[in-house]
Coordinates of C-alpha atoms and ligand atoms in Angstrom, one line a residue:
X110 CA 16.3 62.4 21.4
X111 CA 14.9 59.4 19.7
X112 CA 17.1 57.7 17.4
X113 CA 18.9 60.4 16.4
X114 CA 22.8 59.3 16.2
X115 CA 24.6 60.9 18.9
X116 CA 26.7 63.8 18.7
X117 CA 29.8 61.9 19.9
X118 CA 28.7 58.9 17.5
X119 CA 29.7 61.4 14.5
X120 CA 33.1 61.5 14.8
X121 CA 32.8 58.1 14.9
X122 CA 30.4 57.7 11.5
X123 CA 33.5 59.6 10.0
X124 CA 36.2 57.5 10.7
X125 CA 33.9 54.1 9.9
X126 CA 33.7 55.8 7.0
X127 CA 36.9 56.6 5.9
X128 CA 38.1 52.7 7.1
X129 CA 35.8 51.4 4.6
X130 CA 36.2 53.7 2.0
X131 CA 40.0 53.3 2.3
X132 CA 39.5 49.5 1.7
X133 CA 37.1 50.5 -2.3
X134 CA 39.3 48.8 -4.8
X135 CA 37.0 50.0 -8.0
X136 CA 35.1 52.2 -8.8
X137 CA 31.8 50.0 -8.5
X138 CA 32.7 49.1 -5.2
X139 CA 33.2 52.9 -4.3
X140 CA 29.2 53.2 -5.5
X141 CA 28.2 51.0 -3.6
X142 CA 29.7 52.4 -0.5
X143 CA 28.6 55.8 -1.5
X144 CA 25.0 55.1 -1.8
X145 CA 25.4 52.9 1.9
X146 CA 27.0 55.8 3.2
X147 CA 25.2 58.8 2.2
X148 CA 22.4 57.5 0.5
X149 CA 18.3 57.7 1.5
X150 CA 18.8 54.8 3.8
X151 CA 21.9 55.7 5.4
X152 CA 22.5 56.7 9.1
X153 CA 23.6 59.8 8.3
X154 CA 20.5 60.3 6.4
X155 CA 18.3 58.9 8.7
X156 CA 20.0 61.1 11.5
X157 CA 18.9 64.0 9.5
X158 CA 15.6 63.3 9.2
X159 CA 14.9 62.6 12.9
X160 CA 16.6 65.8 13.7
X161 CA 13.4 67.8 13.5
X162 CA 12.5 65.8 17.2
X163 CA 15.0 68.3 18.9
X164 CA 14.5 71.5 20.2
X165 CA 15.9 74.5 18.4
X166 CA 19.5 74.3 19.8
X167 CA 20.2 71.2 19.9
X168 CA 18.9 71.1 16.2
X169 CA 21.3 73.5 14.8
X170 CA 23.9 72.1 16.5
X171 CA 23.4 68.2 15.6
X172 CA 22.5 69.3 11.6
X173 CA 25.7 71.9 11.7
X174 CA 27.5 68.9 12.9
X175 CA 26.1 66.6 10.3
X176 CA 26.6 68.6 7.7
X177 CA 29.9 68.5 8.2
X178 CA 29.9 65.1 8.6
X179 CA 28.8 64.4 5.2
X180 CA 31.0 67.0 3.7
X181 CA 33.9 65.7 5.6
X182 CA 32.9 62.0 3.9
X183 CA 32.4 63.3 0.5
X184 CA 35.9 65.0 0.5
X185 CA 37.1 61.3 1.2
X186 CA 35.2 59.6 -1.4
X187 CA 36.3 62.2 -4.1
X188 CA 40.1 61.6 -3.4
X189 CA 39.5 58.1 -3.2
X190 CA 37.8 58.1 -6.8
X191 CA 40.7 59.8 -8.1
X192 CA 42.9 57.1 -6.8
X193 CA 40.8 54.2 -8.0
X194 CA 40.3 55.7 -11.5
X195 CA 43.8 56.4 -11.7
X196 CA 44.7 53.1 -11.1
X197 CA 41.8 51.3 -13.3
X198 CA 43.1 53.7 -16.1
X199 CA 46.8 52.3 -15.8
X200 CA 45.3 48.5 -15.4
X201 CA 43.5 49.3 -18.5
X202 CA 46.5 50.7 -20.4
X203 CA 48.8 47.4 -20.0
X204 CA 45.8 45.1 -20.6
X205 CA 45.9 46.5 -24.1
X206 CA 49.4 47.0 -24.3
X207 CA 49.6 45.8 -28.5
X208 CA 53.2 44.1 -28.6
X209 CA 54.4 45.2 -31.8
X210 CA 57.1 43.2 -31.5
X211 CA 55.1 39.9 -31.5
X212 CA 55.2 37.7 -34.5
X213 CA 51.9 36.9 -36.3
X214 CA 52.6 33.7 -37.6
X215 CA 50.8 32.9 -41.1
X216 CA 48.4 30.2 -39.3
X217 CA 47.2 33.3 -36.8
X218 CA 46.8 35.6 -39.4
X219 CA 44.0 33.2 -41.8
X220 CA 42.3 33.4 -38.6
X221 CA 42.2 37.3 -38.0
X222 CA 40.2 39.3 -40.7
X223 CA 42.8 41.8 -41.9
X224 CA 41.2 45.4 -43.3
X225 CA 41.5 46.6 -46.6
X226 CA 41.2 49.2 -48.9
X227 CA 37.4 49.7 -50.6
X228 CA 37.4 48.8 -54.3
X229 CA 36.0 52.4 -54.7
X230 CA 39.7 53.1 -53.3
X231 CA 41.7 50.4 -55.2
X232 CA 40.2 51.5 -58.3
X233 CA 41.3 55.4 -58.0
X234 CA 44.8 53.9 -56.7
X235 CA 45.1 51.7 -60.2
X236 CA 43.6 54.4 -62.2
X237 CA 45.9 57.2 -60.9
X238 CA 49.1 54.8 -61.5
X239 CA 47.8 54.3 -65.2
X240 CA 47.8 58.3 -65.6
X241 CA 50.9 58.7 -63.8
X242 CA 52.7 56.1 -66.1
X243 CA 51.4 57.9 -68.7
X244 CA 52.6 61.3 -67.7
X245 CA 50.3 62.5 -65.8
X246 CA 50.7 64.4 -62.6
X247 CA 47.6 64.1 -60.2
X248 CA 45.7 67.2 -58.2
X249 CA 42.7 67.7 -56.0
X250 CA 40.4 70.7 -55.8
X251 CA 37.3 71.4 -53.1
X252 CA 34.8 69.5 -52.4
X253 CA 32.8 72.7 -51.5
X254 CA 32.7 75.1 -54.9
X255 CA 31.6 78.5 -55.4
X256 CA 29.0 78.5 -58.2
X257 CA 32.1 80.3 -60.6
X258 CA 33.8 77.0 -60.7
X259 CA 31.2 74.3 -60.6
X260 CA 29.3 76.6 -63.4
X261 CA 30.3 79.8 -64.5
X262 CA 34.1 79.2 -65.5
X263 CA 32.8 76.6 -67.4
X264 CA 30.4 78.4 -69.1
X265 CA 27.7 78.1 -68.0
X266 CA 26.5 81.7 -66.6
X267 CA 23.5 81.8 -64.4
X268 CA 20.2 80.6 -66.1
X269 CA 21.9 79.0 -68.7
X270 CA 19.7 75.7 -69.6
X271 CA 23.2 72.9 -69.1
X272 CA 23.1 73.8 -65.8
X273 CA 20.0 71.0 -65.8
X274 CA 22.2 68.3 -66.7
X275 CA 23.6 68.4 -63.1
X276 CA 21.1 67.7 -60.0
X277 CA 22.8 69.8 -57.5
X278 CA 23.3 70.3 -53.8
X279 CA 23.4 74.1 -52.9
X280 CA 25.2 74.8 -49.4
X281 CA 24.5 78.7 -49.5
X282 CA 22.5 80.4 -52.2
X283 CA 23.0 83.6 -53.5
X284 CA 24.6 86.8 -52.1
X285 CA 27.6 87.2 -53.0
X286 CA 27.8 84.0 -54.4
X287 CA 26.2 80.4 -54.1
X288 CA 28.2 77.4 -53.1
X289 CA 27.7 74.0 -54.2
X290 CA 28.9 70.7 -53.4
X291 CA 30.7 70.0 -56.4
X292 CA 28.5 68.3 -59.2
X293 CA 31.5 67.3 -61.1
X294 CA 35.5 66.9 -60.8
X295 CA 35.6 69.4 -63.7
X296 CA 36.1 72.8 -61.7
X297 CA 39.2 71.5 -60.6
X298 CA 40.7 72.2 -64.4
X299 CA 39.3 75.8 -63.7
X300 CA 41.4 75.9 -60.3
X301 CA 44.8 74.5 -62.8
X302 CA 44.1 76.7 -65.7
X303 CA 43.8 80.1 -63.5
X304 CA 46.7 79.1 -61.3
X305 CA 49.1 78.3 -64.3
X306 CA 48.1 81.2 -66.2
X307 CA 49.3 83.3 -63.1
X308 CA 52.3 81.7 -62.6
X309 CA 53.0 81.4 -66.2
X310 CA 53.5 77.6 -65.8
X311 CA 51.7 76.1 -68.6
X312 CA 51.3 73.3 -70.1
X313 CA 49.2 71.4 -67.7
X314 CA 49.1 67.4 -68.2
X315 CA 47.1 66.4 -65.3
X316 CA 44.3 64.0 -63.2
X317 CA 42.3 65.3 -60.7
X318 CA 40.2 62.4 -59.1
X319 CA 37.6 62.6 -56.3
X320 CA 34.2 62.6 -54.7
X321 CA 31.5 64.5 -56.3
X322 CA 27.7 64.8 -55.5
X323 CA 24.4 65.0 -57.2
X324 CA 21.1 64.9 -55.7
X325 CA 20.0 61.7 -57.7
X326 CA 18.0 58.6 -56.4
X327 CA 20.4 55.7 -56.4
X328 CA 19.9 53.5 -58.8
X329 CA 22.1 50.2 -60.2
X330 CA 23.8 52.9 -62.1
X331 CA 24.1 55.8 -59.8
X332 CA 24.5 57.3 -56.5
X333 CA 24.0 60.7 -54.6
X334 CA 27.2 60.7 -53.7
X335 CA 30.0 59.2 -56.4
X336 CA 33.5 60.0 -57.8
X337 CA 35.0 61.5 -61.2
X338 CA 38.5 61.1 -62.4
X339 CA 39.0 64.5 -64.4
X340 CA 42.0 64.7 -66.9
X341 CA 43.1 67.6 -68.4
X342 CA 46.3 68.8 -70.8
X343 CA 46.9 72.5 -72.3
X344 CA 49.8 72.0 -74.3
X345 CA 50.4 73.7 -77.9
X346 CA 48.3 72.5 -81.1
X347 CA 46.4 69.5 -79.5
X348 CA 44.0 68.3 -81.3
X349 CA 41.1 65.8 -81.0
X350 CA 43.0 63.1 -82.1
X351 CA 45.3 63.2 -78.8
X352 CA 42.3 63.2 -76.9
X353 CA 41.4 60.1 -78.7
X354 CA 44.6 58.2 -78.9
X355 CA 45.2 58.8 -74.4
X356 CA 41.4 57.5 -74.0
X357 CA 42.3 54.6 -76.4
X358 CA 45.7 53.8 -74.6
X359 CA 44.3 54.4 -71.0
X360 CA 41.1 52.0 -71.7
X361 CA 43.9 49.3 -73.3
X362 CA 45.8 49.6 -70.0
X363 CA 43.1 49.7 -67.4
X364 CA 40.8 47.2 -68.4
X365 CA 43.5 45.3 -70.8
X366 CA 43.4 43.3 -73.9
X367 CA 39.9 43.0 -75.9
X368 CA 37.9 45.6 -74.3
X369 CA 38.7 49.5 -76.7
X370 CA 37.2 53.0 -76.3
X371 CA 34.6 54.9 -78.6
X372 CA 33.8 58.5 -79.3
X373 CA 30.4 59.8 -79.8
X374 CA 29.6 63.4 -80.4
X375 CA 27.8 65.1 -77.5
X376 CA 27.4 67.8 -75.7
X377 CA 29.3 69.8 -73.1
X378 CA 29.1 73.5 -72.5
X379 CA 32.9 73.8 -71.6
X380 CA 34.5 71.8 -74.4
X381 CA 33.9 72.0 -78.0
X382 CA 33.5 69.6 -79.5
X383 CA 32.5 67.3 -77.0
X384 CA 32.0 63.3 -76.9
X385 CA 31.0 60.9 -75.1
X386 CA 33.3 58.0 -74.6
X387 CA 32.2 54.3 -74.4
X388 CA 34.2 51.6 -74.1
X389 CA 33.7 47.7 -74.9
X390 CA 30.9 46.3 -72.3
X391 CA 33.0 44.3 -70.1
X392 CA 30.2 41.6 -69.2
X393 CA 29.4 40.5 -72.7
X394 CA 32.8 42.0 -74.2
X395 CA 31.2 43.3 -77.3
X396 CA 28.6 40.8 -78.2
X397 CA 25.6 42.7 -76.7
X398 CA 23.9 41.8 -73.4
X399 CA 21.4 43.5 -70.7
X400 CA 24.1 45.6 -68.9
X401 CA 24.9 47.0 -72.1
X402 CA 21.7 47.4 -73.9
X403 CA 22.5 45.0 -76.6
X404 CA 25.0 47.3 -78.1
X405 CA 28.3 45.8 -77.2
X406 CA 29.4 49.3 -75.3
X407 CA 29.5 51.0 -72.5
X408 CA 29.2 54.9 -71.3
X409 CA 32.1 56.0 -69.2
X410 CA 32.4 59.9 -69.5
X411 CA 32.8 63.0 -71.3
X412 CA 35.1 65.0 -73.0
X413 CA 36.2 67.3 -75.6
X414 CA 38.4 69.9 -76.5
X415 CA 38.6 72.9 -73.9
X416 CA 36.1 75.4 -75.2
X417 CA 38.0 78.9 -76.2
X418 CA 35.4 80.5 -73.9
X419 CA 37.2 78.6 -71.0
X420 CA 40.4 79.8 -71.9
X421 CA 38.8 83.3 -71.7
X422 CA 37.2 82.8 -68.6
X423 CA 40.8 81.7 -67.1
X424 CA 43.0 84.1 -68.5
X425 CA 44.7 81.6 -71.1
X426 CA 45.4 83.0 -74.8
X427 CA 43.5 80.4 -77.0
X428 CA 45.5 81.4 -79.9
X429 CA 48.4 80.3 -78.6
X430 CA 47.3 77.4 -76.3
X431 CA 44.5 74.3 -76.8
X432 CA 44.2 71.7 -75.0
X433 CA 41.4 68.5 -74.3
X434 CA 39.7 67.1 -71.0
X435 CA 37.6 64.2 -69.8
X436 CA 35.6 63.2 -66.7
X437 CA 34.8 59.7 -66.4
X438 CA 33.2 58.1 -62.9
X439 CA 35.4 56.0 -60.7
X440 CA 32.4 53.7 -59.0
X441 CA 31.3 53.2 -63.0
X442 CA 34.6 52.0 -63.4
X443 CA 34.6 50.0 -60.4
X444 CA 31.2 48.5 -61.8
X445 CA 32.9 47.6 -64.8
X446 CA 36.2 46.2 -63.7
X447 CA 34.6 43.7 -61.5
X448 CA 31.2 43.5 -63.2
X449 CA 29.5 44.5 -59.9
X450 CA 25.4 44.2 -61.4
X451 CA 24.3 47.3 -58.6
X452 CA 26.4 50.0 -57.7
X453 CA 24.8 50.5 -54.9
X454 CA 26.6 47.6 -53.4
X455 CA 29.2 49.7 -53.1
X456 CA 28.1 51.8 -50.3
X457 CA 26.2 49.2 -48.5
X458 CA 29.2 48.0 -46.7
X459 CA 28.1 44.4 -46.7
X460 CA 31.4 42.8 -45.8
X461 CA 30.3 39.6 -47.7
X462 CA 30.1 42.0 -50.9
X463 CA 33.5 44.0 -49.8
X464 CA 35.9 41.0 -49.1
X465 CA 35.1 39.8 -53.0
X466 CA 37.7 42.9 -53.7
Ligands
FA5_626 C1 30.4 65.3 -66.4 O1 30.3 65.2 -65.2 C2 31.4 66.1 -67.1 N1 32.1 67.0 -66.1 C3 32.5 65.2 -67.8 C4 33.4 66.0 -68.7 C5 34.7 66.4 -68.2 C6 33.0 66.3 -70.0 C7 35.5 67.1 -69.0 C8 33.9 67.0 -70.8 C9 35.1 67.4 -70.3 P1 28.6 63.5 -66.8 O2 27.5 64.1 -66.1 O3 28.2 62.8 -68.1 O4 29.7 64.5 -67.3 O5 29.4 62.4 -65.9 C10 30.5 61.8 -66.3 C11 30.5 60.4 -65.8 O6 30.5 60.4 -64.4 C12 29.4 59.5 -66.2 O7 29.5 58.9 -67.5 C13 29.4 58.4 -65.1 O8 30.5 57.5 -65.4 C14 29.8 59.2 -63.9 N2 28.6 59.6 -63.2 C15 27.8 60.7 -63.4 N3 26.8 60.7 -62.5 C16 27.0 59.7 -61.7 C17 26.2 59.2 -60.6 N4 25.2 59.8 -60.1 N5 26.7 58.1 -60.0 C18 27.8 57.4 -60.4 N6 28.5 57.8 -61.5 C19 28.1 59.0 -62.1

């Protein structure tokens, strides 16, 4: 019979096994003993392979028997991985136990980094409380538009030529309708206007901020994906002058004493008439430097006063109702704030650029 281990012997493979399994106390070590065990170069594996030098018989018998062998010491292994992994998981759960109760004294804490918010993030925070102290109340809208509110509601039907000014991103084209990721914060004044016309709730004096996307090649002044703080009020009578006076009094509150806002006619499909509104070029405050061109001023946004064919579009009366809005971008006012020269800084994640903020 050669080598072959003997049929008595098997038994006794089983319970060697189970003694030395018993002892595993990890999971590595339980590997190990797997592969000695049952692996290529084990005795039971060796045992199999001489068992071809028996007649037919004694063949079945010895392989039925080893078979079960082998089964028997896989059954063992398997509970005993459950055990061992049970046990590494609790080991592992009160090594990183966090005491919350433990006190952090100042000198540990300059030696921990401690997270933040991103200035992207800050910014929107500081801009929001400016609105909100100026009686504002804040929304948010989709990310992911139908092609009615990124272009339609704001007239600007299919085909028409101001859909250019916006590089978009199309998530479905078409049938029944396409859907865009939003090139601008402005449907979001579509969502307000048709939801306070149905509930009767008007006016609206509100801020919608968030992300927006355009498929653009960053550049020191751009990126793909960006934010937009939209502001919008429907109230009776208002005229362009209160759109002037809250750009005025936001730009004297958010970037403070020195530094004003500018109008400039433009154009906008969805308000009428429309401007674009610059305010003092923080870097050289007014005298004229590179960042600004030379001119002393800056481009933040747009706005206007809400075209009638809005109203329409929403279901408000324009005779009875007017109203102004602006858009102005959140990283250009980041870029501003803190005179950041690329804005592309921003999304680098450089930690040596983010802990300046
Ligand atoms: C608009 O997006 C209009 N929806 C603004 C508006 C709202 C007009 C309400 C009238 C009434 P514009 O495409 O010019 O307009 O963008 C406005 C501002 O968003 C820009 O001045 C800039 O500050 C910022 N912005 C635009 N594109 C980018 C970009 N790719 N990266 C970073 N900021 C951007």
């Amino acid at each position: 019979m050669g080598n072959v281990i003997a049929v008595d012997s098997i038994s006794k493979l089983v319970t060697d096994a189970r003694k030395e399994i018993q002892g595993a106390r990890s999971s590595a070590e339980l590997d190990q003993l797997e592969t000695k065990i049952l692996g290529k170069r084990s005795l039971l594996a060796m045992a199999h392979r001489e068992l071809g030098e028996l007649d037919l018989e004694q063949r079945k018998e010895h392989g039925r028997q080893l078979h079960e062998a082998r089964q028997a010491i896989e059954k063992i292994i398997e509970d005993k991985r459950a055990d061992v992994s049970k046990r590494e998981r609790e080991q592992r759960l009160i090594a990183e136990r966090v005491d919350l109760s433990e006190v952090i004294t100042d000198e540990v804490r300059s030696t921990i980094g401690r997270g933040k918010l991103h200035v992207v993030t800050q910014t929107c925070d500081t801009l929001v409380d400016v609105f909100v102290g100026m009686g504002f109340v804040v929304e948010e809208g989709p990310e992911a538009e139908t092609d009615w509110y990124n272009f339609e509601a704001l007239n600007m039907p299919p085909a028409h030529p101001a859909r250019s000014m916006w590089d978009t991103f199309y998530l479905e084209l078409g049938e029944p309708e396409s859907v865009v990721l939003r090139t601008h914060t402005s449907p979001v004044q579509i969502r307000l206007m048709e939801e306070a016309a149905r509930k009767s709730s008007l006016p609206i004096h509100a801020v919608m901020p968030g992300r927006c996307y355009r498929t653009e090649t960053p550049d020191a002044r751009h990126l793909a994906v960006f934010h937009q703080i939209e502001g919008l009020v429907v109230d009776e009578a208002i005229t362009f002058g209160d759109l002037a006076g809250t750009i005025e009094t936001f730009t004297r509150a958010y970037f403070g004493d020195g530094i004003h806002s500018r109008l400039r006619p433009s154009y906008f499909p969805f308000t009428e008439p429309s401007a674009e509104f610059e305010i003092t070029c923080t870097i050289c405050r007014g005298d004229g430097c590179r960042t600004c061109s030379g001119t002393g001023w800056i481009e933040l946004g747009g706005c206007g006063l809400v075209d009638p064919a809005v109203f329409d579009a929403v279901g408000i009366d324009s005779e009875e109702w007017s109203g102004f809005a602006f858009g102005f971008g959140i990283d250009r006012c980041a870029q501003m704030h803190y005179q950041i020269a690329d804005m592309r800084s921003l999304t680098e994640n450089d930690l040596r650029f983010m802990r300046r903020f």
